[in-house]
Coordinates of C-alpha atoms in Angstrom, one line a residue:
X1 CA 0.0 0.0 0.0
X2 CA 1.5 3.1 -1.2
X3 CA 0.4 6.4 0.6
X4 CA 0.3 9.9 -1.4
X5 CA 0.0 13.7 -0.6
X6 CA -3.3 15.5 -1.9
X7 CA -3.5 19.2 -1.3
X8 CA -6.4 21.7 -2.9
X9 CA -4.5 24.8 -3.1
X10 CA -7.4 26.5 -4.4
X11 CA -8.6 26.4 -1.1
X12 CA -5.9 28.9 0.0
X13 CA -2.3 28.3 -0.5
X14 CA 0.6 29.7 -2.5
X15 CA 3.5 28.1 -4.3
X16 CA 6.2 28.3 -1.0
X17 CA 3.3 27.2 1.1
X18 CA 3.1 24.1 -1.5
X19 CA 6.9 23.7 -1.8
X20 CA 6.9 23.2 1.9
X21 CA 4.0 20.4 1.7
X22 CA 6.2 19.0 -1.0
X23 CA 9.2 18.5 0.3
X24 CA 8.1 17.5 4.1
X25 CA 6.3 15.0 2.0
X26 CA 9.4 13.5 0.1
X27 CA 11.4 13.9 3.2
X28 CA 8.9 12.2 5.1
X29 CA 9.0 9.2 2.4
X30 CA 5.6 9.5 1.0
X31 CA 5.6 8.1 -2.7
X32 CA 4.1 11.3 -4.3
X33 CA 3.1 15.1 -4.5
X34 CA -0.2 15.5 -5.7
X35 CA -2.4 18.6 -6.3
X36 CA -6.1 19.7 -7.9
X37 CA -6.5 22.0 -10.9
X38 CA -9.3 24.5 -10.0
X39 CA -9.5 28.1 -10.6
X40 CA -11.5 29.5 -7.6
X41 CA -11.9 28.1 -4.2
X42 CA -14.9 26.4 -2.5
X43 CA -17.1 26.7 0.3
X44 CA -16.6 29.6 3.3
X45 CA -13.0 29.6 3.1
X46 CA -11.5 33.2 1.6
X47 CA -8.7 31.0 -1.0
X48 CA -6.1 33.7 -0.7
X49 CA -3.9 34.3 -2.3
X50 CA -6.0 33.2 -5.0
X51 CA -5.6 30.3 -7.6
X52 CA -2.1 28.5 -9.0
X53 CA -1.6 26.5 -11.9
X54 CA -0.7 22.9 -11.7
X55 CA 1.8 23.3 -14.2
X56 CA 3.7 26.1 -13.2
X57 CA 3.3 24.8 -10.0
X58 CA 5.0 21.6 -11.1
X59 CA 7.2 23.6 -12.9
X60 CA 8.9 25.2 -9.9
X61 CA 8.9 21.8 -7.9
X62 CA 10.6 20.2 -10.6
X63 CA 13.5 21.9 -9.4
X64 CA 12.9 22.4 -6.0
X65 CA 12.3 18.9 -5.2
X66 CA 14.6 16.0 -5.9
X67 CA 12.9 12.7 -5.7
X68 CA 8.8 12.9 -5.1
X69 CA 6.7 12.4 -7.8
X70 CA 4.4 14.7 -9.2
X71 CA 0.4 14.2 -10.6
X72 CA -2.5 15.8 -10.9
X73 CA -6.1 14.6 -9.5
X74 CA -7.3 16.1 -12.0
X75 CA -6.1 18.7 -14.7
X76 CA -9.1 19.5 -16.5
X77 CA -9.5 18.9 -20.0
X78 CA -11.9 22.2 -20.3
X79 CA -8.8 24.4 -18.9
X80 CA -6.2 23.8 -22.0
X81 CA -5.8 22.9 -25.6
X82 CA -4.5 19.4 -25.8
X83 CA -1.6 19.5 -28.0
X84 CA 0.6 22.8 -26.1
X85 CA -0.9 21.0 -22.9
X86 CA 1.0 18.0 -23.8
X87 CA 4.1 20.4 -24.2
X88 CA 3.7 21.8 -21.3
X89 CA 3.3 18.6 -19.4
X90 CA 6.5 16.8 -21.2
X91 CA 8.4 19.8 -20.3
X92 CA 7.9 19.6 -16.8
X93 CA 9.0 15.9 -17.1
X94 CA 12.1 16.5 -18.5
X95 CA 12.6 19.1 -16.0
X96 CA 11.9 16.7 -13.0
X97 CA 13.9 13.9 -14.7
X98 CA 10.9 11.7 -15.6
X99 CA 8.9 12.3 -12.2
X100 CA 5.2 13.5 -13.5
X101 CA 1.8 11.8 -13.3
X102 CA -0.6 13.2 -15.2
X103 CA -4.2 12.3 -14.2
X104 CA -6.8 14.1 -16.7
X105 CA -10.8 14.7 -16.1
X106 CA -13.5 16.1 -18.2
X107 CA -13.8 19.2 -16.0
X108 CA -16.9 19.6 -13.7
X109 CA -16.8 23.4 -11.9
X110 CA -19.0 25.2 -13.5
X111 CA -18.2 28.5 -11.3
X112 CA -14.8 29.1 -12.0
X113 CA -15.4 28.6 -16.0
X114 CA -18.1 31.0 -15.4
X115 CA -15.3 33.4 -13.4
X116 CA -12.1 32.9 -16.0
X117 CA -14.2 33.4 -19.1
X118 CA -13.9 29.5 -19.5
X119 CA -16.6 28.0 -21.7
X120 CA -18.4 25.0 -20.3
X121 CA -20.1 22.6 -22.7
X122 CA -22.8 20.7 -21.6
X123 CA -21.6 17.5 -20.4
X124 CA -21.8 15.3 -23.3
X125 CA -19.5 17.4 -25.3
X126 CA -17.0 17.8 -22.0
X127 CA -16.7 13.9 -22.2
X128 CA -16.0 14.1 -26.0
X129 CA -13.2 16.3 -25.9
X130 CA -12.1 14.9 -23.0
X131 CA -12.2 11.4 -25.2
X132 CA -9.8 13.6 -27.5
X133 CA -7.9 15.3 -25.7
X134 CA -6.4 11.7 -23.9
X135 CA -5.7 10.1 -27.1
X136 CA -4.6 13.0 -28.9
X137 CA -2.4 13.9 -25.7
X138 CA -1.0 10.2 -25.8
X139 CA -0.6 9.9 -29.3
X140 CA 2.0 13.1 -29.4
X141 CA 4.0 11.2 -26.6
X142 CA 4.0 8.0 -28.5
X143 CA 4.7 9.1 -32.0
X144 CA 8.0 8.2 -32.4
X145 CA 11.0 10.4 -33.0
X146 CA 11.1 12.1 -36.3
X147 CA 7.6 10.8 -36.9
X148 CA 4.5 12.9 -37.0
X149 CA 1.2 13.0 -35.8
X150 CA -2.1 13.6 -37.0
X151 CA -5.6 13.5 -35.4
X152 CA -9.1 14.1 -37.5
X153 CA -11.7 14.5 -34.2
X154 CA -14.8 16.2 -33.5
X155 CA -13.7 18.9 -31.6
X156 CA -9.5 18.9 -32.6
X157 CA -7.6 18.5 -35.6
X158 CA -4.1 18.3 -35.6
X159 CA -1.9 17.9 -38.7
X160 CA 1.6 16.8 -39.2
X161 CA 2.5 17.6 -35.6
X162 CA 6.6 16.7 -35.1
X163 CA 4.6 15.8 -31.5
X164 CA 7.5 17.2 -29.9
X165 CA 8.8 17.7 -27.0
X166 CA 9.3 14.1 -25.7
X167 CA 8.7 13.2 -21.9
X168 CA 11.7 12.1 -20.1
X169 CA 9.8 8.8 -19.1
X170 CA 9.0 6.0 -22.2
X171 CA 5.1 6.3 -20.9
X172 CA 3.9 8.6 -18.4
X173 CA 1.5 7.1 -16.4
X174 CA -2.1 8.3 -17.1
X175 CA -4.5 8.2 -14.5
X176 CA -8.0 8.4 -14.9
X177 CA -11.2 8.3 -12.6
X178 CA -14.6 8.7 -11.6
X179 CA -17.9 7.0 -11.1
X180 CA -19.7 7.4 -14.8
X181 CA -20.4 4.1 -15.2
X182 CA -19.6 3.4 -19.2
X183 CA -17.6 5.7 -21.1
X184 CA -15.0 6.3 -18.1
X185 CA -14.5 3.0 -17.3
X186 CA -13.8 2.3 -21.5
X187 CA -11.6 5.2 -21.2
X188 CA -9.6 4.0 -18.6
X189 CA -9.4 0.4 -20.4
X190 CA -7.9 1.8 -23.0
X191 CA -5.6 4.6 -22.0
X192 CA -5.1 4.6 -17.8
X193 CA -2.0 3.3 -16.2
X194 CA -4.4 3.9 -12.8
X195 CA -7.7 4.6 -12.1
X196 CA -8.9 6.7 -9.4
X197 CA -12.2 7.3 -7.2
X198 CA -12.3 10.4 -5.2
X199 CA -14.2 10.5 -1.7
X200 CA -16.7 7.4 -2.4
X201 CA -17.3 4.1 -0.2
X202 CA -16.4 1.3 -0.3
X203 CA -19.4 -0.3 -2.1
X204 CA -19.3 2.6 -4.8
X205 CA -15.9 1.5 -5.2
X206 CA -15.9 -2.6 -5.7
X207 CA -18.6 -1.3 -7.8
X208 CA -16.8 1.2 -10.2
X209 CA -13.8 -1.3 -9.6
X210 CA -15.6 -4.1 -11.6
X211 CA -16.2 -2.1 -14.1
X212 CA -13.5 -0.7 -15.3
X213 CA -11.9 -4.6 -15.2
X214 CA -14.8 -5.5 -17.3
X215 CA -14.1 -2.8 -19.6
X216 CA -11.0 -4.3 -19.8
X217 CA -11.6 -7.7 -20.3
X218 CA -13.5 -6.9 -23.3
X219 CA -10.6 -5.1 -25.1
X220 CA -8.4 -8.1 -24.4
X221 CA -6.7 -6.1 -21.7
X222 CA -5.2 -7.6 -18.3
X223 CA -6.9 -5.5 -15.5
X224 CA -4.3 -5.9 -13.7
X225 CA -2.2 -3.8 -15.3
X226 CA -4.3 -0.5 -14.2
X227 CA -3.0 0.0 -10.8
X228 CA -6.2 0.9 -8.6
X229 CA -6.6 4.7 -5.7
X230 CA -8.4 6.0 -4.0
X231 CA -8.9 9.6 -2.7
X232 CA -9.4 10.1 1.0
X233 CA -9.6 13.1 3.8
X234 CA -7.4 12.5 6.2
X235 CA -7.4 13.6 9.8
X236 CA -5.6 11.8 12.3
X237 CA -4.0 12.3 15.6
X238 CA -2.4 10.0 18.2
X239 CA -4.9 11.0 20.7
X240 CA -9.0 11.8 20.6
X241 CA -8.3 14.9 21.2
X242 CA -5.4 15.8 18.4
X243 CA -8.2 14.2 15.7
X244 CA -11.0 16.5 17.4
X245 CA -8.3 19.3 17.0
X246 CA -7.4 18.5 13.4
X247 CA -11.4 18.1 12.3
X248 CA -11.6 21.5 13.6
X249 CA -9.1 23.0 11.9
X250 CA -10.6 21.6 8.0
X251 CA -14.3 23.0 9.6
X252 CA -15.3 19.5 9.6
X253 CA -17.2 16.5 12.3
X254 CA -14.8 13.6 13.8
X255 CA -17.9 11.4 13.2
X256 CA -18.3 12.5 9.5
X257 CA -14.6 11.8 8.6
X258 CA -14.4 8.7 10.0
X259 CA -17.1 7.9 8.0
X260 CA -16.4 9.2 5.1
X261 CA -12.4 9.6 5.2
X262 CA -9.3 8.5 6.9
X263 CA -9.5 9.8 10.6
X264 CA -8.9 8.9 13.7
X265 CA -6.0 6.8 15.9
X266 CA -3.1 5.6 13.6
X267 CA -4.9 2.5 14.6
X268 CA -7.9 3.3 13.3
X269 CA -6.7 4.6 10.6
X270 CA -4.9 1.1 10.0
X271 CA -7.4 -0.9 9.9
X272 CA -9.8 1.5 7.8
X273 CA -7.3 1.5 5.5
X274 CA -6.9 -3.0 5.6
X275 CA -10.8 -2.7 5.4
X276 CA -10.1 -0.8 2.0
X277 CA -8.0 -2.9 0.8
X278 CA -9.3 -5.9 1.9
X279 CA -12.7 -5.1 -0.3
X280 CA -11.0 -3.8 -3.2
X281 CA -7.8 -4.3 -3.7
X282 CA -6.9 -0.7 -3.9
X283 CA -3.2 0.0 -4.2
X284 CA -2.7 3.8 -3.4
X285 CA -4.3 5.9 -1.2
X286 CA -3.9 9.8 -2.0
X287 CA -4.7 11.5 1.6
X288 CA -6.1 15.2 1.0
X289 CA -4.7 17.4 3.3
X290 CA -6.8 20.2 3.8
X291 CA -5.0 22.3 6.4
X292 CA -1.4 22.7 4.5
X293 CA -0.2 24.7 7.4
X294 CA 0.2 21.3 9.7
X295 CA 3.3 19.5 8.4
X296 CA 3.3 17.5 11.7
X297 CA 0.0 15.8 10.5
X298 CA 2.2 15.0 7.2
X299 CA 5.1 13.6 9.3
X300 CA 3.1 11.5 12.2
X301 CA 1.4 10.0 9.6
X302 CA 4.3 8.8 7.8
X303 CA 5.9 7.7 11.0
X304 CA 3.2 6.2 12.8
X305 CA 0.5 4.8 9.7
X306 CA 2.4 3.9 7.0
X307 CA 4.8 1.3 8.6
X308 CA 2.3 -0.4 9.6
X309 CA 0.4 -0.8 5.9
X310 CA 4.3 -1.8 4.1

């Protein structure tokens, strides 16, 4: 069981207050950095300094971190054109020396498309340029050197592309998520490394889970070659009263997150985590950490949970 950093910087947070997360995280011996791509916060909270880009963000850690990997959950397809997206994200691979994830979604806020001037299809034609925008994104990766690359869609065209620059890594891994219950799961099938499912339970998950292998299975694909996450709050505390402290400071009930997240004892957490497992065979867990000011909650964690899920 692998455990990862999730932070939602829209939520308040600027790039040194990330670079800290960051790097506490890779000192800390989590296996990756992982951040949202929205564009205005979300419930009562004031989100200054205002939004960052994932990219620029990743940009900067690139260099300011050595070894932690670096994804999105997710970077939105409505956001950016597919083929200088794919630049931008091969850059930043070459930059880290082959350390990006790139987890791409449909987009779903309609808010902040509304606030940046962003249009905002309905969702059918969301999930079609989002169908085009991953193989198109893909295919520019793939196309071998000194080859071009050409796509005829419904929504992009691209012609002759030298589909360059090249990622540092032979395949960056794709992830892909979320509970639609047909065209994401063929997606995935035919594109993810990993599939994700943010902030469901457990049922919701063996569910989505099945699908996807399905999916797979009639491609001719081995399922077990999409490595399977899951999203979770996290909130724990090696006493009551540090978990009642820590629920307090993300505006949120003990009761509710234990529910609904990871919270609780190290213990607790343990075996919440087993249970997940256990049911679905999930592989990673990416814990959002809401309050990006507590590092301790980053390190106790690492030094109390995850030995005990190795």
């Amino acid at each position: 069981m692998e455990l990862r950093i999730f932070t939602e910087p829209q939520q308040g947070a600027s790039y040194d207050d990330l670079l800290r997360v960051a790097r506490t995280a890779e000192d800390a011996g989590y296996g990756a950095f992982f951040r949202s791509d929205h564009y205005l916060k979300m419930g009562s909270v004031d989100g200054l300094p205002g939004p960052t880009d994932p990219w620029i963000t990743f940009a900067g850690l690139a260099r300011d971190t050595s070894t932690i990997r670096l994804g999105t959950l997710m970077t939105a397809a409505t956001f950016r054109h597919p083929g200088p997206l794919a630049i931008s994200v091969a850059q930043v691979d070459q930059m880290s020396g082959g350390r990006v994830e790139f987890g791409i979604g449909a987009g779903w806020y309609e808010a902040e498309h509304t606030a940046y001037g962003i249009p905002f299809p309905a969702l059918g034609e969301r999930f079609e340029r989002y169908e085009e925008q991953v193989a198109i994104i893909t295919g520019l990766w793939q196309t071998p050197a000194g080859g071009t690359f050409s796509f005829d869609g419904k929504h992009y065209t691209l012609t002759d592309s030298p589909a360059l620059p090249k990622p540092a890594q032979d395949r960056i891994p794709l992830l892909i998520g979320g509970k639609g219950a047909k065209r994401t799961p063929a997606l995935a099938a035919t594109h993810a490394t990993e599939f994700n499912l943010p902030f469901v339970g457990i049922d919701d998950a063996v569910a989505q889970f099945a699908r996807v292998d399905a999916a797979c299975e009639a491609i001719g694909r081995d399922p077990k070659e999409i490595t399977r996450s899951v999203a979770l709050v996290a909130c724990v505390g090696r006493t009551d009263a540090d978990v009642a402290r820590r629920a307090a400071a993300i505006g949120r009930e003990v009761d509710e997150l234990k529910q609904n997240g990871l919270a609780g004892t190290p213990a607790e957490v343990v075996d919440r985590v087993g249970a997940w497992r256990e049911a679905t065979g999930v592989q990673r867990v990416y814990l959002q950490t809401l309050d990006l000011a507590d590092l301790d909650h980053l390190t106790d964690i690492a030094s109390d949970v995850a030995p005990q899920l190795a």
